[in-house]
mmCIF file of C-alpha atoms and ligand atoms in Angstrom:
data_model
loop_
_atom_site.group_PDB
_atom_site.id
_atom_site.type_symbol
_atom_site.label_atom_id
_atom_site.label_comp_id
_atom_site.label_asym_id
_atom_site.label_seq_id
_atom_site.Cartn_x
_atom_site.Cartn_y
_atom_site.Cartn_z
ATOM 1 C CA UNK A 1 86.277 66.437 116.076
ATOM 2 C CA UNK A 2 84.414 67.339 112.868
ATOM 3 C CA UNK A 3 85.913 66.678 109.470
ATOM 4 C CA UNK A 4 85.763 68.798 106.346
ATOM 5 C CA UNK A 5 86.859 67.352 103.029
ATOM 6 C CA UNK A 6 88.104 70.011 100.609
ATOM 7 C CA UNK A 7 87.948 69.222 96.892
ATOM 8 C CA UNK A 8 89.809 72.132 95.257
ATOM 9 C CA UNK A 9 89.358 70.886 91.665
ATOM 10 C CA UNK A 10 90.348 72.971 88.650
ATOM 11 C CA UNK A 11 91.025 76.530 87.501
ATOM 12 C CA UNK A 12 90.370 79.009 90.313
ATOM 13 C CA UNK A 13 89.086 76.164 92.546
ATOM 14 C CA UNK A 14 92.461 75.596 94.279
ATOM 15 C CA UNK A 15 92.957 79.371 94.685
ATOM 16 C CA UNK A 16 89.639 79.970 96.447
ATOM 17 C CA UNK A 17 89.917 76.748 98.485
ATOM 18 C CA UNK A 18 93.327 77.853 99.790
ATOM 19 C CA UNK A 19 91.556 80.882 101.300
ATOM 20 C CA UNK A 20 88.894 78.628 102.856
ATOM 21 C CA UNK A 21 91.691 76.592 104.407
ATOM 22 C CA UNK A 22 93.267 79.697 105.924
ATOM 23 C CA UNK A 23 89.903 80.974 107.173
ATOM 24 C CA UNK A 24 89.163 77.574 108.743
ATOM 25 C CA UNK A 25 92.565 77.526 110.465
ATOM 26 C CA UNK A 26 91.871 80.972 111.944
ATOM 27 C CA UNK A 27 88.211 80.431 112.846
ATOM 28 C CA UNK A 28 87.837 76.732 113.674
ATOM 29 C CA UNK A 29 91.311 75.360 114.461
ATOM 30 C CA UNK A 30 89.786 72.116 115.791
ATOM 31 C CA UNK A 31 88.153 71.295 112.466
ATOM 32 C CA UNK A 32 90.047 68.514 110.718
ATOM 33 C CA UNK A 33 90.486 69.629 107.113
ATOM 34 C CA UNK A 34 91.694 67.200 104.454
ATOM 35 C CA UNK A 35 92.001 67.464 100.671
ATOM 36 C CA UNK A 36 91.493 65.051 97.803
ATOM 37 C CA UNK A 37 91.920 65.120 94.016
ATOM 38 C CA UNK A 38 88.806 66.007 92.021
ATOM 39 C CA UNK A 39 87.692 67.144 88.577
ATOM 40 C CA UNK A 40 89.902 67.521 85.532
ATOM 41 C CA UNK A 41 93.091 67.529 87.573
ATOM 42 C CA UNK A 42 92.070 64.155 89.059
ATOM 43 C CA UNK A 43 91.329 62.854 85.549
ATOM 44 C CA UNK A 44 94.796 63.911 84.399
ATOM 45 C CA UNK A 45 96.572 62.419 87.412
ATOM 46 C CA UNK A 46 94.437 59.338 88.111
ATOM 47 C CA UNK A 47 92.241 58.730 85.046
ATOM 48 C CA UNK A 48 88.881 59.724 86.593
ATOM 49 C CA UNK A 49 87.326 62.988 87.839
ATOM 50 C CA UNK A 50 85.934 61.299 90.960
ATOM 51 C CA UNK A 51 87.834 58.284 92.282
ATOM 52 C CA UNK A 52 85.808 55.704 94.231
ATOM 53 C CA UNK A 53 87.924 56.310 97.320
ATOM 54 C CA UNK A 54 87.342 60.068 97.139
ATOM 55 C CA UNK A 55 83.595 59.481 96.823
ATOM 56 C CA UNK A 56 83.727 57.199 99.881
ATOM 57 C CA UNK A 57 85.827 59.722 101.806
ATOM 58 C CA UNK A 58 83.235 62.407 100.971
ATOM 59 C CA UNK A 59 80.368 60.272 102.246
ATOM 60 C CA UNK A 60 82.312 59.571 105.462
ATOM 61 C CA UNK A 61 83.084 63.269 106.151
ATOM 62 C CA UNK A 62 80.927 65.675 108.136
ATOM 63 C CA UNK A 63 80.932 68.148 105.255
ATOM 64 C CA UNK A 64 82.463 68.473 101.798
ATOM 65 C CA UNK A 65 83.485 71.762 100.226
ATOM 66 C CA UNK A 66 84.495 71.954 96.591
ATOM 67 C CA UNK A 67 86.143 74.717 94.599
ATOM 68 C CA UNK A 68 85.205 74.284 90.965
ATOM 69 C CA UNK A 69 85.660 71.790 88.160
ATOM 70 C CA UNK A 70 86.050 71.993 84.410
ATOM 71 C CA UNK A 71 87.912 73.834 81.733
ATOM 72 C CA UNK A 72 88.458 73.881 77.980
ATOM 73 C CA UNK A 73 91.307 71.343 78.148
ATOM 74 C CA UNK A 74 88.825 68.592 79.032
ATOM 75 C CA UNK A 75 86.147 69.529 76.483
ATOM 76 C CA UNK A 76 86.897 66.437 74.399
ATOM 77 C CA UNK A 77 87.306 63.914 77.214
ATOM 78 C CA UNK A 78 84.694 61.115 77.088
ATOM 79 C CA UNK A 79 81.526 62.466 78.703
ATOM 80 C CA UNK A 80 81.561 60.106 81.683
ATOM 81 C CA UNK A 81 85.145 61.154 82.463
ATOM 82 C CA UNK A 82 84.662 64.896 82.086
ATOM 83 C CA UNK A 83 85.183 67.029 85.204
ATOM 84 C CA UNK A 84 81.480 67.928 85.287
ATOM 85 C CA UNK A 85 80.598 64.213 85.357
ATOM 86 C CA UNK A 86 82.627 63.955 88.571
ATOM 87 C CA UNK A 87 80.564 66.755 90.096
ATOM 88 C CA UNK A 88 77.243 65.220 89.052
ATOM 89 C CA UNK A 89 78.419 61.816 90.304
ATOM 90 C CA UNK A 90 79.328 63.278 93.683
ATOM 91 C CA UNK A 91 75.974 65.049 94.060
ATOM 92 C CA UNK A 92 74.196 61.796 93.196
ATOM 93 C CA UNK A 93 76.382 59.644 95.483
ATOM 94 C CA UNK A 94 75.800 62.033 98.390
ATOM 95 C CA UNK A 95 72.090 62.273 97.448
ATOM 96 C CA UNK A 96 72.093 66.005 98.166
ATOM 97 C CA UNK A 97 68.782 66.722 96.491
ATOM 98 C CA UNK A 98 68.199 70.296 97.671
ATOM 99 C CA UNK A 99 70.662 72.980 96.633
ATOM 100 C CA UNK A 100 70.239 76.173 98.639
ATOM 101 C CA UNK A 101 71.607 79.117 96.682
ATOM 102 C CA UNK A 102 71.167 82.368 98.583
ATOM 103 C CA UNK A 103 71.270 85.511 96.446
ATOM 104 C CA UNK A 104 71.955 88.006 99.193
ATOM 105 C CA UNK A 105 73.058 91.546 98.413
ATOM 106 C CA UNK A 106 75.563 92.855 100.936
ATOM 107 C CA UNK A 107 74.836 96.543 101.521
ATOM 108 C CA UNK A 108 78.355 97.587 100.503
ATOM 109 C CA UNK A 109 77.862 95.900 97.117
ATOM 110 C CA UNK A 110 74.461 97.320 96.175
ATOM 111 C CA UNK A 111 76.277 99.679 93.789
ATOM 112 C CA UNK A 112 78.311 96.843 92.243
ATOM 113 C CA UNK A 113 75.245 95.166 90.733
ATOM 114 C CA UNK A 114 74.425 95.655 87.087
ATOM 115 C CA UNK A 115 70.920 96.662 88.223
ATOM 116 C CA UNK A 116 70.027 100.002 89.823
ATOM 117 C CA UNK A 117 71.008 100.167 93.491
ATOM 118 C CA UNK A 118 67.422 100.625 94.719
ATOM 119 C CA UNK A 119 66.336 97.431 92.934
ATOM 120 C CA UNK A 120 68.870 95.250 94.757
ATOM 121 C CA UNK A 121 69.541 97.012 98.066
ATOM 122 C CA UNK A 122 68.302 94.657 100.804
ATOM 123 C CA UNK A 123 67.821 91.765 98.364
ATOM 124 C CA UNK A 124 67.634 88.352 100.047
ATOM 125 C CA UNK A 125 66.428 85.490 97.845
ATOM 126 C CA UNK A 126 66.863 81.806 98.626
ATOM 127 C CA UNK A 127 66.838 79.496 95.628
ATOM 128 C CA UNK A 128 66.038 75.890 96.366
ATOM 129 C CA UNK A 129 67.270 74.045 93.286
ATOM 130 C CA UNK A 130 66.476 70.345 92.877
ATOM 131 C CA UNK A 131 69.936 68.831 92.386
ATOM 132 C CA UNK A 132 69.905 65.104 91.690
ATOM 133 C CA UNK A 133 67.091 64.677 89.167
ATOM 134 C CA UNK A 134 65.465 66.181 86.091
ATOM 135 C CA UNK A 135 67.107 66.507 82.713
ATOM 136 C CA UNK A 136 70.584 66.335 84.290
ATOM 137 C CA UNK A 137 70.134 62.651 85.056
ATOM 138 C CA UNK A 138 67.096 61.481 83.040
ATOM 139 C CA UNK A 139 67.364 58.453 80.759
ATOM 140 C CA UNK A 140 67.400 57.842 77.874
ATOM 141 C CA UNK A 141 69.969 60.342 76.728
ATOM 142 C CA UNK A 142 72.553 60.258 74.012
ATOM 143 C CA UNK A 143 73.600 61.181 70.500
ATOM 144 C CA UNK A 144 72.502 58.730 67.796
ATOM 145 C CA UNK A 145 73.069 58.573 64.069
ATOM 146 C CA UNK A 146 69.817 58.430 62.093
ATOM 147 C CA UNK A 147 69.187 56.430 58.924
ATOM 148 C CA UNK A 148 69.620 59.531 56.779
ATOM 149 C CA UNK A 149 73.067 60.148 58.277
ATOM 150 C CA UNK A 150 72.214 63.127 60.458
ATOM 151 C CA UNK A 151 72.584 62.914 64.185
ATOM 152 C CA UNK A 152 70.011 63.159 66.962
ATOM 153 C CA UNK A 153 70.920 64.432 70.438
ATOM 154 C CA UNK A 154 68.357 63.808 73.151
ATOM 155 C CA UNK A 155 67.840 64.130 76.917
ATOM 156 C CA UNK A 156 64.945 63.194 79.164
ATOM 157 C CA UNK A 157 63.358 65.604 81.624
ATOM 158 C CA UNK A 158 61.810 63.426 84.324
ATOM 159 C CA UNK A 159 60.561 63.874 87.891
ATOM 160 C CA UNK A 160 58.672 61.596 90.235
ATOM 161 C CA UNK A 161 56.227 62.658 92.943
ATOM 162 C CA UNK A 162 58.645 61.906 95.773
ATOM 163 C CA UNK A 163 61.532 63.771 94.121
ATOM 164 C CA UNK A 164 59.373 66.896 93.842
ATOM 165 C CA UNK A 165 57.859 66.537 97.315
ATOM 166 C CA UNK A 166 61.146 66.258 99.208
ATOM 167 C CA UNK A 167 62.620 69.391 97.639
ATOM 168 C CA UNK A 168 59.307 71.218 97.995
ATOM 169 C CA UNK A 169 59.321 70.404 101.685
ATOM 170 C CA UNK A 170 62.781 71.968 102.081
ATOM 171 C CA UNK A 171 61.508 75.149 100.417
ATOM 172 C CA UNK A 172 58.364 75.424 102.552
ATOM 173 C CA UNK A 173 60.301 74.748 105.767
ATOM 174 C CA UNK A 174 62.855 77.428 104.873
ATOM 175 C CA UNK A 175 60.109 79.915 104.036
ATOM 176 C CA UNK A 176 58.603 79.523 107.501
ATOM 177 C CA UNK A 177 61.843 80.862 108.982
ATOM 178 C CA UNK A 178 61.906 83.767 106.523
ATOM 179 C CA UNK A 179 58.999 85.815 105.147
ATOM 180 C CA UNK A 180 56.775 82.787 104.552
ATOM 181 C CA UNK A 181 56.575 83.095 100.776
ATOM 182 C CA UNK A 182 57.467 80.495 98.123
ATOM 183 C CA UNK A 183 57.484 80.861 94.335
ATOM 184 C CA UNK A 184 57.541 77.556 92.479
ATOM 185 C CA UNK A 185 59.019 77.990 89.001
ATOM 186 C CA UNK A 186 58.432 75.489 86.173
ATOM 187 C CA UNK A 187 57.213 75.266 82.582
ATOM 188 C CA UNK A 188 53.905 73.524 83.213
ATOM 189 C CA UNK A 189 52.604 75.188 80.051
ATOM 190 C CA UNK A 190 54.874 73.034 77.851
ATOM 191 C CA UNK A 191 56.464 70.240 79.884
ATOM 192 C CA UNK A 192 54.759 67.179 81.367
ATOM 193 C CA UNK A 193 57.372 67.044 84.131
ATOM 194 C CA UNK A 194 56.594 70.724 84.752
ATOM 195 C CA UNK A 195 52.873 70.006 85.005
ATOM 196 C CA UNK A 196 53.517 67.248 87.540
ATOM 197 C CA UNK A 197 55.869 69.599 89.428
ATOM 198 C CA UNK A 198 53.062 72.166 89.736
ATOM 199 C CA UNK A 199 50.485 69.555 90.817
ATOM 200 C CA UNK A 200 52.749 67.997 93.446
ATOM 201 C CA UNK A 201 53.764 71.383 94.914
ATOM 202 C CA UNK A 202 50.098 72.450 94.970
ATOM 203 C CA UNK A 203 49.048 69.255 96.795
ATOM 204 C CA UNK A 204 51.942 69.389 99.268
ATOM 205 C CA UNK A 205 51.124 73.005 100.055
ATOM 206 C CA UNK A 206 47.423 72.258 100.638
ATOM 207 C CA UNK A 207 48.205 69.203 102.761
ATOM 208 C CA UNK A 208 51.058 70.438 104.977
ATOM 209 C CA UNK A 209 51.987 74.063 104.349
ATOM 210 C CA UNK A 210 48.829 76.107 103.825
ATOM 211 C CA UNK A 211 50.202 78.739 106.243
ATOM 212 C CA UNK A 212 52.906 79.579 103.656
ATOM 213 C CA UNK A 213 52.050 81.873 100.755
ATOM 214 C CA UNK A 214 52.604 79.940 97.503
ATOM 215 C CA UNK A 215 52.756 81.364 94.002
ATOM 216 C CA UNK A 216 53.385 79.406 90.834
ATOM 217 C CA UNK A 217 55.420 81.172 88.187
ATOM 218 C CA UNK A 218 56.539 80.097 84.722
ATOM 219 C CA UNK A 219 60.322 79.873 84.659
ATOM 220 C CA UNK A 220 60.728 82.302 81.752
ATOM 221 C CA UNK A 221 58.608 84.919 83.501
ATOM 222 C CA UNK A 222 60.628 84.231 86.667
ATOM 223 C CA UNK A 223 63.820 85.142 84.773
ATOM 224 C CA UNK A 224 62.227 88.388 83.622
ATOM 225 C CA UNK A 225 60.843 89.242 87.080
ATOM 226 C CA UNK A 226 64.274 88.583 88.638
ATOM 227 C CA UNK A 227 65.763 91.450 86.689
ATOM 228 C CA UNK A 228 62.632 93.657 86.773
ATOM 229 C CA UNK A 229 61.758 93.562 90.469
ATOM 230 C CA UNK A 230 63.886 90.964 92.275
ATOM 231 C CA UNK A 231 62.788 91.957 95.775
ATOM 232 C CA UNK A 232 59.324 90.449 95.202
ATOM 233 C CA UNK A 233 60.948 87.022 95.748
ATOM 234 C CA UNK A 234 61.846 85.241 98.962
ATOM 235 C CA UNK A 235 62.154 81.465 98.416
ATOM 236 C CA UNK A 236 62.148 80.161 94.826
ATOM 237 C CA UNK A 237 61.872 76.395 94.407
ATOM 238 C CA UNK A 238 62.630 75.026 90.985
ATOM 239 C CA UNK A 239 64.034 72.099 89.051
ATOM 240 C CA UNK A 240 67.665 71.261 88.357
ATOM 241 C CA UNK A 241 68.023 73.019 84.983
ATOM 242 C CA UNK A 242 65.974 76.149 85.705
ATOM 243 C CA UNK A 243 67.690 76.455 89.094
ATOM 244 C CA UNK A 244 71.092 76.399 87.439
ATOM 245 C CA UNK A 245 70.161 79.183 85.037
ATOM 246 C CA UNK A 246 68.084 81.386 87.346
ATOM 247 C CA UNK A 247 70.706 81.338 90.112
ATOM 248 C CA UNK A 248 73.488 82.487 87.766
ATOM 249 C CA UNK A 249 71.254 85.373 86.672
ATOM 250 C CA UNK A 250 70.506 86.215 90.308
ATOM 251 C CA UNK A 251 74.239 86.247 91.078
ATOM 252 C CA UNK A 252 74.589 89.454 89.108
ATOM 253 C CA UNK A 253 71.989 91.076 91.358
ATOM 254 C CA UNK A 254 74.433 90.633 94.221
ATOM 255 C CA UNK A 255 77.378 92.186 92.387
ATOM 256 C CA UNK A 256 79.281 89.176 91.050
ATOM 257 C CA UNK A 257 79.149 85.479 90.378
ATOM 258 C CA UNK A 258 82.145 85.369 92.734
ATOM 259 C CA UNK A 259 79.821 86.167 95.658
ATOM 260 C CA UNK A 260 77.307 83.300 95.538
ATOM 261 C CA UNK A 261 77.780 80.279 97.821
ATOM 262 C CA UNK A 262 75.614 77.205 97.968
ATOM 263 C CA UNK A 263 74.725 74.325 100.223
ATOM 264 C CA UNK A 264 73.574 71.017 98.802
ATOM 265 C CA UNK A 265 71.762 69.025 101.438
ATOM 266 C CA UNK A 266 69.701 65.881 101.727
ATOM 267 C CA UNK A 267 69.307 63.591 104.708
ATOM 268 C CA UNK A 268 70.059 65.796 107.773
ATOM 269 C CA UNK A 269 72.212 63.016 109.227
ATOM 270 C CA UNK A 270 74.446 62.850 106.164
ATOM 271 C CA UNK A 271 77.128 65.306 105.009
ATOM 272 C CA UNK A 272 76.229 68.295 102.864
ATOM 273 C CA UNK A 273 78.132 69.373 99.752
ATOM 274 C CA UNK A 274 79.115 73.023 99.754
ATOM 275 C CA UNK A 275 80.006 74.702 96.490
ATOM 276 C CA UNK A 276 80.393 78.227 95.198
ATOM 277 C CA UNK A 277 78.003 78.478 92.262
ATOM 278 C CA UNK A 278 80.696 79.832 89.948
ATOM 279 C CA UNK A 279 82.885 77.640 87.758
ATOM 280 C CA UNK A 280 86.614 77.267 87.267
ATOM 281 C CA UNK A 281 86.853 80.680 85.527
ATOM 282 C CA UNK A 282 89.579 79.632 83.046
ATOM 283 C CA UNK A 283 89.922 83.259 81.899
ATOM 284 C CA UNK A 284 91.364 84.373 85.258
ATOM 285 C CA UNK A 285 92.761 81.106 86.683
ATOM 286 C CA UNK A 286 96.276 81.225 88.091
ATOM 287 C CA UNK A 287 96.352 85.018 88.186
ATOM 288 C CA UNK A 288 95.327 85.591 91.790
ATOM 289 C CA UNK A 289 92.281 87.572 90.635
ATOM 290 C CA UNK A 290 89.458 85.278 91.770
ATOM 291 C CA UNK A 291 87.042 86.465 94.409
ATOM 292 C CA UNK A 292 87.240 83.877 97.229
ATOM 293 C CA UNK A 293 84.066 85.082 98.985
ATOM 294 C CA UNK A 294 81.681 82.607 97.325
ATOM 295 C CA UNK A 295 83.921 79.791 98.603
ATOM 296 C CA UNK A 296 84.366 81.410 102.035
ATOM 297 C CA UNK A 297 80.591 81.923 102.298
ATOM 298 C CA UNK A 298 80.108 78.285 101.259
ATOM 299 C CA UNK A 299 82.267 77.404 104.266
ATOM 300 C CA UNK A 300 79.976 79.636 106.345
ATOM 301 C CA UNK A 301 77.016 77.559 105.109
ATOM 302 C CA UNK A 302 78.902 74.326 105.918
ATOM 303 C CA UNK A 303 79.460 75.535 109.487
ATOM 304 C CA UNK A 304 75.769 76.402 109.793
ATOM 305 C CA UNK A 305 74.138 73.433 108.051
ATOM 306 C CA UNK A 306 76.450 70.436 108.506
ATOM 307 C CA UNK A 307 79.048 71.166 111.161
ATOM 308 C CA UNK A 308 76.550 72.629 113.666
ATOM 309 C CA UNK A 309 78.907 75.490 114.511
ATOM 310 C CA UNK A 310 76.373 78.280 114.240
ATOM 311 C CA UNK A 311 78.374 80.717 116.364
ATOM 312 C CA UNK A 312 81.443 80.341 114.162
ATOM 313 C CA UNK A 313 79.201 80.804 111.111
ATOM 314 C CA UNK A 314 77.836 84.046 112.594
ATOM 315 C CA UNK A 315 81.382 85.294 113.288
ATOM 316 C CA UNK A 316 82.394 84.547 109.714
ATOM 317 C CA UNK A 317 79.337 86.225 108.188
ATOM 318 C CA UNK A 318 79.957 89.319 110.314
ATOM 319 C CA UNK A 319 83.632 89.316 109.269
ATOM 320 C CA UNK A 320 82.666 89.171 105.573
ATOM 321 C CA UNK A 321 80.142 92.008 106.002
ATOM 322 C CA UNK A 322 82.733 94.114 107.802
ATOM 323 C CA UNK A 323 85.348 93.387 105.139
ATOM 324 C CA UNK A 324 82.991 94.586 102.413
ATOM 325 C CA UNK A 325 81.953 97.624 104.473
ATOM 326 C CA UNK A 326 85.639 98.549 104.679
ATOM 327 C CA UNK A 327 85.620 98.745 100.881
ATOM 328 C CA UNK A 328 87.491 95.517 100.160
ATOM 329 C CA UNK A 329 86.843 94.510 96.547
ATOM 330 C CA UNK A 330 88.383 92.016 94.150
ATOM 331 C CA UNK A 331 88.448 92.881 90.455
ATOM 332 C CA UNK A 332 85.032 91.355 89.688
ATOM 333 C CA UNK A 333 83.536 93.808 92.204
ATOM 334 C CA UNK A 334 85.363 96.759 90.646
ATOM 335 C CA UNK A 335 88.329 96.721 93.037
ATOM 336 C CA UNK A 336 91.974 95.685 92.939
ATOM 337 C CA UNK A 337 92.457 93.199 95.789
ATOM 338 C CA UNK A 338 93.988 89.832 94.976
ATOM 339 C CA UNK A 339 92.444 86.538 96.096
ATOM 340 C CA UNK A 340 94.918 86.297 98.987
ATOM 341 C CA UNK A 341 94.437 89.938 100.023
ATOM 342 C CA UNK A 342 90.662 89.385 100.239
ATOM 343 C CA UNK A 343 91.329 86.286 102.358
ATOM 344 C CA UNK A 344 93.671 88.318 104.577
ATOM 345 C CA UNK A 345 91.023 91.005 105.052
ATOM 346 C CA UNK A 346 88.377 88.480 106.128
ATOM 347 C CA UNK A 347 90.797 86.744 108.504
ATOM 348 C CA UNK A 348 91.761 90.091 110.068
ATOM 349 C CA UNK A 349 88.070 90.740 110.779
ATOM 350 C CA UNK A 350 87.515 87.308 112.319
ATOM 351 C CA UNK A 351 89.684 88.325 115.234
ATOM 352 C CA UNK A 352 88.292 91.839 115.658
HETATM 353 P P1 LIG B 1 82.495 80.451 85.253
HETATM 354 O O1 LIG B 1 81.590 80.596 86.408
HETATM 355 O O2 LIG B 1 83.724 79.652 85.443
HETATM 356 O O3 LIG B 1 82.922 81.917 84.746
HETATM 357 C C1 LIG B 1 81.986 82.871 84.245
HETATM 358 C C2 LIG B 1 82.603 84.290 84.369
HETATM 359 O O4 LIG B 1 82.585 84.680 85.746
HETATM 360 C C3 LIG B 1 84.065 84.366 83.939
HETATM 361 O O5 LIG B 1 84.286 85.607 83.313
HETATM 362 C C4 LIG B 1 84.831 84.290 85.243
HETATM 363 O O6 LIG B 1 86.091 84.940 85.207
HETATM 364 C C5 LIG B 1 83.888 84.974 86.222
HETATM 365 N N1 LIG B 1 84.033 84.419 87.564
HETATM 366 C C6 LIG B 1 83.565 83.216 88.008
HETATM 367 N N2 LIG B 1 83.894 83.012 89.282
HETATM 368 C C7 LIG B 1 84.587 84.105 89.674
HETATM 369 C C8 LIG B 1 85.216 84.487 90.896
HETATM 370 N N3 LIG B 1 85.188 83.709 91.985
HETATM 371 N N4 LIG B 1 85.849 85.678 90.940
HETATM 372 C C9 LIG B 1 85.884 86.484 89.869
HETATM 373 N N5 LIG B 1 85.309 86.188 88.688
HETATM 374 C C10 LIG B 1 84.666 85.010 88.588
HETATM 375 O O7 LIG B 1 81.638 79.857 84.060
HETATM 376 P P2 LIG B 1 82.075 79.310 82.611
HETATM 377 O O8 LIG B 1 83.200 80.133 82.085
HETATM 378 O O9 LIG B 1 80.833 79.214 81.852
HETATM 379 O O10 LIG B 1 82.589 77.841 82.898
HETATM 380 C C11 LIG B 1 83.966 77.470 83.026
HETATM 381 C C12 LIG B 1 84.054 76.002 83.420
HETATM 382 O O11 LIG B 1 83.565 75.845 84.753
HETATM 383 C C13 LIG B 1 83.220 75.053 82.555
HETATM 384 O O12 LIG B 1 84.001 73.897 82.347
HETATM 385 C C14 LIG B 1 82.002 74.740 83.400
HETATM 386 O O13 LIG B 1 81.447 73.476 83.142
HETATM 387 C C15 LIG B 1 82.592 74.806 84.783
HETATM 388 N N6 LIG B 1 81.632 75.109 85.870
HETATM 389 C C16 LIG B 1 81.839 74.452 87.039
HETATM 390 C C17 LIG B 1 81.048 74.739 88.141
HETATM 391 C C18 LIG B 1 81.324 74.040 89.412
HETATM 392 O O14 LIG B 1 82.340 73.384 89.528
HETATM 393 N N7 LIG B 1 80.448 74.124 90.405
HETATM 394 C C19 LIG B 1 80.055 75.727 88.032
HETATM 395 C C20 LIG B 1 79.886 76.395 86.807
HETATM 396 C C21 LIG B 1 80.691 76.075 85.734
HETATM 397 C C1 LIG B 2 76.613 74.671 88.745
HETATM 398 C C2 LIG B 2 77.316 74.225 87.472
HETATM 399 C C3 LIG B 2 77.117 72.729 87.245
HETATM 400 C C4 LIG B 2 75.635 72.510 86.991
HETATM 401 C C5 LIG B 2 77.927 72.111 86.104
HETATM 402 C C6 LIG B 2 79.390 72.439 86.167
HETATM 403 C C7 LIG B 2 77.744 70.616 86.063
HETATM 404 O O1 LIG B 2 76.909 75.000 86.409
HETATM 405 O O2 LIG B 2 76.841 74.072 89.805
HETATM 406 O O3 LIG B 2 75.872 75.645 88.708
HETATM 407 O O4 LIG B 2 75.156 72.691 85.857
HETATM 408 O O5 LIG B 2 74.960 72.107 87.941
HETATM 409 MN MN1 LIG B 3 75.695 76.717 86.981
#
């Protein structure tokens, strides 16, 4: 029997994970689902956002699905104990270096985007965000006091050849199963790590993937092109920081941040980490207003990528499409359904 570890976390995390639990019970009753403390709520209860035993349980599971972490109440916690540090620590411990973030526009939601319907109708972009390197983890980093009394905050953006190659490979492989086109986004015009990124992707492409169409794009231009003509993109491979920012922007092309799932993968024989790309949404937490579809679609990705239950994943994707076609919308999509009502609607369509 496969195991799924749910890490509900903070804010709307527990609300959207409750819907994943109900969907899993309806769709894959044999899946063994367990839960563990995580994020700010774990810090409050146990003194750390990611306990060693939870990390070990995650590594021993077949897949891990998290809700969200963070919130203003932990803004002043020591950095290494902040909820976000738990998330970064988990990604690192699981070594899930490639974060697949599909920005897919469901037909029923083309009108819910902030862009004109014709710009986003049929949109299907796959971001491949490097997830365990770059400025998120680079050393040295810190805040120091200078001789003149002012402070200096600094981070290090760093990538090695192998870190770039392994994520590049994921992007090229994915492109072969899609429309065979990869954009690699960096800032090679200003950053040394960006220049190396471009060189390594260029070499890898020439050596192993010359059948795939490759275009290099500066990350700032990529942001502009995403809102000008997003359908020119298929696979976009980029570093940790640019991937974070560009994928949030792309979320609005699909109607709402509450729609975007993600799959963080590494070694195919190890568990993946599945996470909606949205955060804990403190402004709506506890009100039953959160859209659970990003979490439910993250479960769909877990079924497909880690749990090897492709048929169940197809059933779930079809159920979500049907639910949206029926006009089901939470508030972020311009509707009035609650989190639980959206979960109910998806579950009803799993069986029909
Ligand atoms: P956020 O994603 O939590 O919220 C941004 C906006 O989108 C808010 O208006 C929110 O109400 C809305 N929103 C987000 N998810 C939604 C959903 N499922 N349904 C409906 N509306 C939704 O980003 P933020 O406010 O910048 O960050 C809040 C906290 O979350 C911070 O502590 C941040 O570090 C954390 N965060 C965590 C993750 C994660 O756990 N993966 C991701 C992003 C941010
Ligand atoms: C995301 C989030 C995280 C990130 C934060 C909460 C650490 O924004 O998953 O997109 O920056 O990676
Ligand atoms: Mn983000």
